[in-house]
PDB file of C-alpha atoms and ligand atoms in Angstrom:
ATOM      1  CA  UNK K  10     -44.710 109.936  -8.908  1.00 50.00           C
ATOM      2  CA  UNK K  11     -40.918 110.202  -8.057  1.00 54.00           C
ATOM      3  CA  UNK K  12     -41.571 113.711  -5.956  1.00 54.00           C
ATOM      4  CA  UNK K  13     -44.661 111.796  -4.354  1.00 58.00           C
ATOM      5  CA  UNK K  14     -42.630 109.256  -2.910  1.00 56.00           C
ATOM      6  CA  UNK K  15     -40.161 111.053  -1.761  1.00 55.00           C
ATOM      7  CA  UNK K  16     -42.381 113.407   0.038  1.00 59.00           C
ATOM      8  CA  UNK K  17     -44.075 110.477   1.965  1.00 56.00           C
ATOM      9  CA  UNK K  18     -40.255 109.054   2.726  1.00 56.00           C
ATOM     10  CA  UNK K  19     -39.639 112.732   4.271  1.00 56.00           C
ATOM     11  CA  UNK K  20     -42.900 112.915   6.308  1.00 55.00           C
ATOM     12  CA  UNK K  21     -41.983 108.965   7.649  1.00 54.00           C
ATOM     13  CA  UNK K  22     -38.529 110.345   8.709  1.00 53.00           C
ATOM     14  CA  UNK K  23     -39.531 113.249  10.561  1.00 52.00           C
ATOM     15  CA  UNK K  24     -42.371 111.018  12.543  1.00 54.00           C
ATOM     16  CA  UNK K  25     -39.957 108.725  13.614  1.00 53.00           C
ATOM     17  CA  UNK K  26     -37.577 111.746  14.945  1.00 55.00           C
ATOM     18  CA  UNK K  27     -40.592 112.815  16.999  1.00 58.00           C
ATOM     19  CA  UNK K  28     -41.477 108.791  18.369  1.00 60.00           C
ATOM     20  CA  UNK K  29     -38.659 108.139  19.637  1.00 83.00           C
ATOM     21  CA  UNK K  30     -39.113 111.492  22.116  1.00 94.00           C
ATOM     22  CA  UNK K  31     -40.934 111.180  25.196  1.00 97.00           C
ATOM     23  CA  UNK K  32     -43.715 113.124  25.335  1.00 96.00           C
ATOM     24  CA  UNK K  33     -44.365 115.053  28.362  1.00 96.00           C
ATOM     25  CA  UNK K  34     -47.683 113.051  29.563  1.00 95.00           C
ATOM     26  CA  UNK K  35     -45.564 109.925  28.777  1.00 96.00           C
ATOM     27  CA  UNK K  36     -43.066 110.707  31.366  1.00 97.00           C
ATOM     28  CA  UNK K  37     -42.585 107.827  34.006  1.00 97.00           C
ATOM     29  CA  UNK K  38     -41.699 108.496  37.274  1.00 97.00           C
ATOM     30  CA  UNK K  39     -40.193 106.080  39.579  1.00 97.00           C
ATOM     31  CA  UNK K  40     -38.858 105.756  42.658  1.00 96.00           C
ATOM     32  CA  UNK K  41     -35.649 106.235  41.413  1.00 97.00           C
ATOM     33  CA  UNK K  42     -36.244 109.126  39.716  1.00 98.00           C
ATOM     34  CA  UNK K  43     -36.658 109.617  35.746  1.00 98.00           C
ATOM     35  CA  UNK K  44     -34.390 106.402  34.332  1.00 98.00           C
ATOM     36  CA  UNK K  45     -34.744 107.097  30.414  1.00 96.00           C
ATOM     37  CA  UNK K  46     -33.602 109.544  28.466  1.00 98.00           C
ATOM     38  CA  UNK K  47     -36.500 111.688  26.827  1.00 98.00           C
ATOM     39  CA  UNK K  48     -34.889 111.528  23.221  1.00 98.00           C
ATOM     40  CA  UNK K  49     -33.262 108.530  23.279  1.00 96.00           C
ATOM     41  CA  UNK K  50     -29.438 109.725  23.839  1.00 96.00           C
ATOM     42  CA  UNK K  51     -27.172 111.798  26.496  1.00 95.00           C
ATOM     43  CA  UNK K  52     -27.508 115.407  26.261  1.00 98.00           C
ATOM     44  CA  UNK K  53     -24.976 117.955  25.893  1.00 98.00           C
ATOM     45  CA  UNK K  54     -23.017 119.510  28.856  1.00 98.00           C
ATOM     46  CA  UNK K  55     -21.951 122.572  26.668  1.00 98.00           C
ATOM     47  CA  UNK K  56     -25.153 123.333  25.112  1.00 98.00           C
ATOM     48  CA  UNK K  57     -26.887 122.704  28.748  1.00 98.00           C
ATOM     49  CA  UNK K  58     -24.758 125.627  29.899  1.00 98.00           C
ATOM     50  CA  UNK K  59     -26.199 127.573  27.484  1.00 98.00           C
ATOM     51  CA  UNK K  60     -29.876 126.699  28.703  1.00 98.00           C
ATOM     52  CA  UNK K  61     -29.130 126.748  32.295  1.00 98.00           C
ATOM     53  CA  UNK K  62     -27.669 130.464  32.397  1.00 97.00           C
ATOM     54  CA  UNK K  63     -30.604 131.963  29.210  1.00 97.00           C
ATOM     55  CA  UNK K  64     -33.280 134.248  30.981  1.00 95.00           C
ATOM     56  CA  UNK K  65     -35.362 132.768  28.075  1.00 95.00           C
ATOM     57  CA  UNK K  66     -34.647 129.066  28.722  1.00 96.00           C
ATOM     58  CA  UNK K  67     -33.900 128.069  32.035  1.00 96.00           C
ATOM     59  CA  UNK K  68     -33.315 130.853  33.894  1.00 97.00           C
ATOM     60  CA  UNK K  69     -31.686 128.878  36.319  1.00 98.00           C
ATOM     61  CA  UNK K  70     -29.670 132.070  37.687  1.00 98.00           C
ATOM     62  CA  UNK K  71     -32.765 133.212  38.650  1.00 97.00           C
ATOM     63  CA  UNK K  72     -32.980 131.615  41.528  1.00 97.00           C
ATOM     64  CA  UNK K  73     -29.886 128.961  41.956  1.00 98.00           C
ATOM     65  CA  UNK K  74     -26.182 130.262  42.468  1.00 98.00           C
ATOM     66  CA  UNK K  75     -23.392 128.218  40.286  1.00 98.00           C
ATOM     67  CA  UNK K  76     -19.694 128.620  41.218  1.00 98.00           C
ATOM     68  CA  UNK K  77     -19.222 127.044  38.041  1.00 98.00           C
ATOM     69  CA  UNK K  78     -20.700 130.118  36.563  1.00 98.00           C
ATOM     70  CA  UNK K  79     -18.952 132.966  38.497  1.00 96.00           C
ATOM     71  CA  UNK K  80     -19.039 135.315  35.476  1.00 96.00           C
ATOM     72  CA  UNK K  81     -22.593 135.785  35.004  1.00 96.00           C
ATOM     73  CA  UNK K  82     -23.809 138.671  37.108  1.00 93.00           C
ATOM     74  CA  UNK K  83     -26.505 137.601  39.103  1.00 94.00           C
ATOM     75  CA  UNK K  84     -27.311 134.507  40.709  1.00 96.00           C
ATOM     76  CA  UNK K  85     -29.900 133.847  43.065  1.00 97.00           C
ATOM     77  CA  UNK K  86     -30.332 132.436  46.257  1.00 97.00           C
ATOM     78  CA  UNK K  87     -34.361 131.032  46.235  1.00 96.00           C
ATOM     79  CA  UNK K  88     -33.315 127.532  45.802  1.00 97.00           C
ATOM     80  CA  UNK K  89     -29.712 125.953  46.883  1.00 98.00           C
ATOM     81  CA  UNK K  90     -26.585 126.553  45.310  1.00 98.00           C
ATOM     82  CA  UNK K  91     -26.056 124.236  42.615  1.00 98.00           C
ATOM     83  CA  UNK K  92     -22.166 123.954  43.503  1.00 98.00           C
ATOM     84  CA  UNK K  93     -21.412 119.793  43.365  1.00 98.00           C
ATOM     85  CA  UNK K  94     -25.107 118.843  42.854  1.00 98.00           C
ATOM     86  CA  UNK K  95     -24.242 115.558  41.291  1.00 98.00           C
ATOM     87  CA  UNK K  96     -22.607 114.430  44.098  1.00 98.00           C
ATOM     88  CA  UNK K  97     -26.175 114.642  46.042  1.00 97.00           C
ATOM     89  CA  UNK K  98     -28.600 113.375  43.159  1.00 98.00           C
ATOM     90  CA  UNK K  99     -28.266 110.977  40.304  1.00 98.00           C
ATOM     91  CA  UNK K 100     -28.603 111.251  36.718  1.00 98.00           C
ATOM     92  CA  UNK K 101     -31.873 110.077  37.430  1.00 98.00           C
ATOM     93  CA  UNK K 102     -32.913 112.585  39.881  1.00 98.00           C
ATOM     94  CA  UNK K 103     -31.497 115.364  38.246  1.00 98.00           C
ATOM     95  CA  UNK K 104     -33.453 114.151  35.360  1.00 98.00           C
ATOM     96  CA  UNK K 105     -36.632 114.152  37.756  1.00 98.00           C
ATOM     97  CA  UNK K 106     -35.979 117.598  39.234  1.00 98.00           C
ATOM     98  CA  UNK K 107     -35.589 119.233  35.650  1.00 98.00           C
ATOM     99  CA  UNK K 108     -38.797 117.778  34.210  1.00 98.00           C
ATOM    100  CA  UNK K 109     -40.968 118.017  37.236  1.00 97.00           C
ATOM    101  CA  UNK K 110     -39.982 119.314  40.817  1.00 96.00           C
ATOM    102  CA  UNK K 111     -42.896 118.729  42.391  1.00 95.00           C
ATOM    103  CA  UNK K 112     -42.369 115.081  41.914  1.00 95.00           C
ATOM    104  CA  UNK K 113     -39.218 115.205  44.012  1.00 96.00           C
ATOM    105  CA  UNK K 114     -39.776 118.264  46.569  1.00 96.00           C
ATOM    106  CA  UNK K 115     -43.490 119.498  47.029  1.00 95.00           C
ATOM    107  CA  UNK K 116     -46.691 120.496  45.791  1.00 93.00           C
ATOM    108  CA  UNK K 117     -45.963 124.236  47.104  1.00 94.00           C
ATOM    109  CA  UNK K 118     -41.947 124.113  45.182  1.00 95.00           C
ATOM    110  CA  UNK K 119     -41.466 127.258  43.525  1.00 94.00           C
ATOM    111  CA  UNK K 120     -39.538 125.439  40.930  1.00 95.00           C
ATOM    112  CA  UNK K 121     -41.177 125.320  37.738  1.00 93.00           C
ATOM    113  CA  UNK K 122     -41.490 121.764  36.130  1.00 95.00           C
ATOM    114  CA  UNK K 123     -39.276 122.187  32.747  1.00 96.00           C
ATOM    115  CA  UNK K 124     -41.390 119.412  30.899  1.00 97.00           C
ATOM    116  CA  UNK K 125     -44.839 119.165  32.445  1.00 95.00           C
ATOM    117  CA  UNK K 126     -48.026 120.331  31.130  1.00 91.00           C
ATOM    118  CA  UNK K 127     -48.872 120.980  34.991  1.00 79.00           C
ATOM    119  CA  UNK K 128     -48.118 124.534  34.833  1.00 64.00           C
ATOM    120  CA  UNK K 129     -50.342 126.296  37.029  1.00 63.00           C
ATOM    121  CA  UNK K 130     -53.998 128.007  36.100  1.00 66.00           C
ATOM    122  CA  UNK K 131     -52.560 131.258  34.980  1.00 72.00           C
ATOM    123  CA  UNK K 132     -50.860 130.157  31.933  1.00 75.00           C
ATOM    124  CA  UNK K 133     -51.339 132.522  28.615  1.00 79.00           C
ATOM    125  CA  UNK K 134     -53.215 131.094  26.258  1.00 83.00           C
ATOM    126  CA  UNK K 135     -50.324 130.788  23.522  1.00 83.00           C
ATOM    127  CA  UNK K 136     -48.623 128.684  26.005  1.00 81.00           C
ATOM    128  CA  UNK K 137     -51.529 126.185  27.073  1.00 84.00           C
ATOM    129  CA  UNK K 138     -49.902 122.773  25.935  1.00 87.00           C
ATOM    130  CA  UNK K 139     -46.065 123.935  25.755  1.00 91.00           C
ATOM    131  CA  UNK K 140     -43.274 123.096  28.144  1.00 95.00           C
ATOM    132  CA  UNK K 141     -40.700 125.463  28.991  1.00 94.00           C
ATOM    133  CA  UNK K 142     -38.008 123.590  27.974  1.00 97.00           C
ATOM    134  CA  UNK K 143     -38.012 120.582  24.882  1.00 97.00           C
ATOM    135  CA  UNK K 144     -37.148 116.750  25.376  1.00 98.00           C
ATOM    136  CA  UNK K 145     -33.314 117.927  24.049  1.00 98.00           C
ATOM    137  CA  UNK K 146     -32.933 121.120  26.236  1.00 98.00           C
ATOM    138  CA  UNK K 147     -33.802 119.159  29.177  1.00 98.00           C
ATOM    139  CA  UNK K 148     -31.288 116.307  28.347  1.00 98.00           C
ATOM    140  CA  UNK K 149     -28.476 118.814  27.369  1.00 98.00           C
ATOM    141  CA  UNK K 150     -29.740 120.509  31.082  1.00 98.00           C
ATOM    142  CA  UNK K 151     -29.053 116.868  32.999  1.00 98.00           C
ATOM    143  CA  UNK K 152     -25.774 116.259  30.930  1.00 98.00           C
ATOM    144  CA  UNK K 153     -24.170 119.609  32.616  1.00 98.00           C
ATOM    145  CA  UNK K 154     -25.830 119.433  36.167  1.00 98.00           C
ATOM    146  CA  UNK K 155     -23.706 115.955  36.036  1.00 98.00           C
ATOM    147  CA  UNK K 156     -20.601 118.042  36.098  1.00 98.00           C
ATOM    148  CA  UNK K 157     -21.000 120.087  38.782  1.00 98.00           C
ATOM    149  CA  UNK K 158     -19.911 116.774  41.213  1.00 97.00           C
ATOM    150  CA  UNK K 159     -17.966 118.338  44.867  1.00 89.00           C
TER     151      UNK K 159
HETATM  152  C1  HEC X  24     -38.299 130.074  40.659  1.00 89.46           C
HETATM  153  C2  HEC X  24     -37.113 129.543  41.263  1.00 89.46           C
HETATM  154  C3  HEC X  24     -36.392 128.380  40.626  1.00 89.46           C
HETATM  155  C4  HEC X  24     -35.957 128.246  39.323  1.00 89.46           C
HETATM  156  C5  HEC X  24     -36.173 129.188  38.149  1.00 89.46           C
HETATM  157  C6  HEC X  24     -35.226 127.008  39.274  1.00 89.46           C
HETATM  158  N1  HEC X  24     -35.211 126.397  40.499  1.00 89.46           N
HETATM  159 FE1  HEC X  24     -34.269 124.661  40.966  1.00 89.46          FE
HETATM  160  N2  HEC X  24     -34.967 124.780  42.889  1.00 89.46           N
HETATM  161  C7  HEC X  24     -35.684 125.835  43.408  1.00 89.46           C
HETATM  162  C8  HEC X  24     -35.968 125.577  44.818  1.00 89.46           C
HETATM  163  C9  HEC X  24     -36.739 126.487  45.759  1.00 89.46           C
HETATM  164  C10 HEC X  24     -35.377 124.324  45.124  1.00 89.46           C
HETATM  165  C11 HEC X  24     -35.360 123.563  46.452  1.00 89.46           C
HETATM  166  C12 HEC X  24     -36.489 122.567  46.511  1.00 89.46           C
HETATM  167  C13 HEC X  24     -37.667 123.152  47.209  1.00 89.46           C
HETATM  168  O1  HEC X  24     -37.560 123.384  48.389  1.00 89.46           O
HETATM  169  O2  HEC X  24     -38.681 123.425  46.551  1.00 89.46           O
HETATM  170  C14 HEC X  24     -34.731 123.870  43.891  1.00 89.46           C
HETATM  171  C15 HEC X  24     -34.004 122.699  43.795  1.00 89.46           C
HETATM  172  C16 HEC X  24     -33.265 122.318  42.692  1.00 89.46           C
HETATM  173  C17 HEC X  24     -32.374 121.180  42.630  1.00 89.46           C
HETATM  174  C18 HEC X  24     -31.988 120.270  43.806  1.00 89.46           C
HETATM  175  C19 HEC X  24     -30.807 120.967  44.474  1.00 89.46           C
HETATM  176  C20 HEC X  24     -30.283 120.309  45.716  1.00 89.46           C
HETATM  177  O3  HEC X  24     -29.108 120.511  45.992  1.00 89.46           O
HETATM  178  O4  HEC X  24     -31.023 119.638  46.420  1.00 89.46           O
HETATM  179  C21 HEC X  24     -31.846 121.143  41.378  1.00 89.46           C
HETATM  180  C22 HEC X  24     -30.874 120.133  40.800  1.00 89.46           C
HETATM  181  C23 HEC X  24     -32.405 122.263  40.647  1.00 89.46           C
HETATM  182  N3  HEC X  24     -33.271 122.948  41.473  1.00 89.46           N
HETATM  183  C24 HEC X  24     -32.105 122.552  39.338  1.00 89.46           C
HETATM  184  C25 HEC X  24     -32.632 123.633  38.625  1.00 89.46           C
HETATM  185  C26 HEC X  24     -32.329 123.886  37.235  1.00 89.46           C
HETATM  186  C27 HEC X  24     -31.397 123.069  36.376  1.00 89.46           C
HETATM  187  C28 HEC X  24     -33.055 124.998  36.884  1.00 89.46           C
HETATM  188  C29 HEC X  24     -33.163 125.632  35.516  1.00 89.46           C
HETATM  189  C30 HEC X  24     -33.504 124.736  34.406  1.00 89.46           C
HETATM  190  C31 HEC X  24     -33.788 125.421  38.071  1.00 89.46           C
HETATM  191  N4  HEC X  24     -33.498 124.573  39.104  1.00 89.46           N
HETATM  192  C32 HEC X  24     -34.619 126.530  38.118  1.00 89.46           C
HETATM  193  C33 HEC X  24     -36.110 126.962  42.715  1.00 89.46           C
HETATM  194  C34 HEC X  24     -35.909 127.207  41.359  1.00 89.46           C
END
């Protein structure tokens, strides 16, 4: 009986981790941009880094040059340079961007949304349903675009 309750006390924990996580259809938009935080807290700048410059995660190399990351070896030149970005968008906005570009820019960006289920018509089938990033990547994401102010 002891075990029993204790395994229903671990399932209630882990569903309250999950509800207090926006989920990707629940996202809301305003005019200001994306005001709350999808898990609840402030992200983290260091482990943003991390995202921002993994070909597996963001990728954001790909097509964005960083001053701030100098070091890696390639950096692309698609989108703008990312060099003092807060100073042009709010938390907010940055917030926007990350999730879903095509809120802020265009229809036609090439950005990829980083937490929309809008992905395009030629997703794989093991991704149908997945974002690119999670709620946390995309907050630790915002957290370091907020330091790169001019
Ligand atoms: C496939 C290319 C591509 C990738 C990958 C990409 N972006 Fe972008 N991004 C763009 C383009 C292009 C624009 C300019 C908006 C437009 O014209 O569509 C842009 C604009 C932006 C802006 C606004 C910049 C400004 O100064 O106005 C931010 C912030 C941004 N991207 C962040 C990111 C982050 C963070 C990542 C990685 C998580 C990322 N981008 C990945 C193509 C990309």
């Amino acid at each position: 009986m002891k075990l029993t309750l204790g395994a229903i006390a671990a399932v209630a924990l882990s569903t309250a981790a999950i509800a207090s996580e926006v989920s990707p259809e629940a996202v809301e938009f305003t005019d200001d941009g994306v005001v709350v935080s999808l898990t609840g807290a402030a992200g983290d700048p260091a482990a943003g880094a991390e995202t921002f410059k993994s070909r597996k995660l963001g990728n954001c190399l790909a097509c964005h040059a960083n001053t701030d990351m100098s070091t890696e070896l390639f950096h692309g030149n698609v989108g703008p340079s990312l060099d003092g970005v807060a100073s042009r968008w709010d938390e907010p906005q940055l917030r926007a961007i990350v999730v879903n570009s095509k809120q802020v820019f265009t229809d036609e960006t090439i950005m990829p949304g980083f937490y929309s289920l809008e992905v395009g018509q030629h997703v794989a089938e093991k991704n149908v349903g997945k974002t690119i990033l999670t709620a946390q990547q995309v907050e630790d994401v915002v957290a370091y675009l907020g330091t790169l102010k001019e």
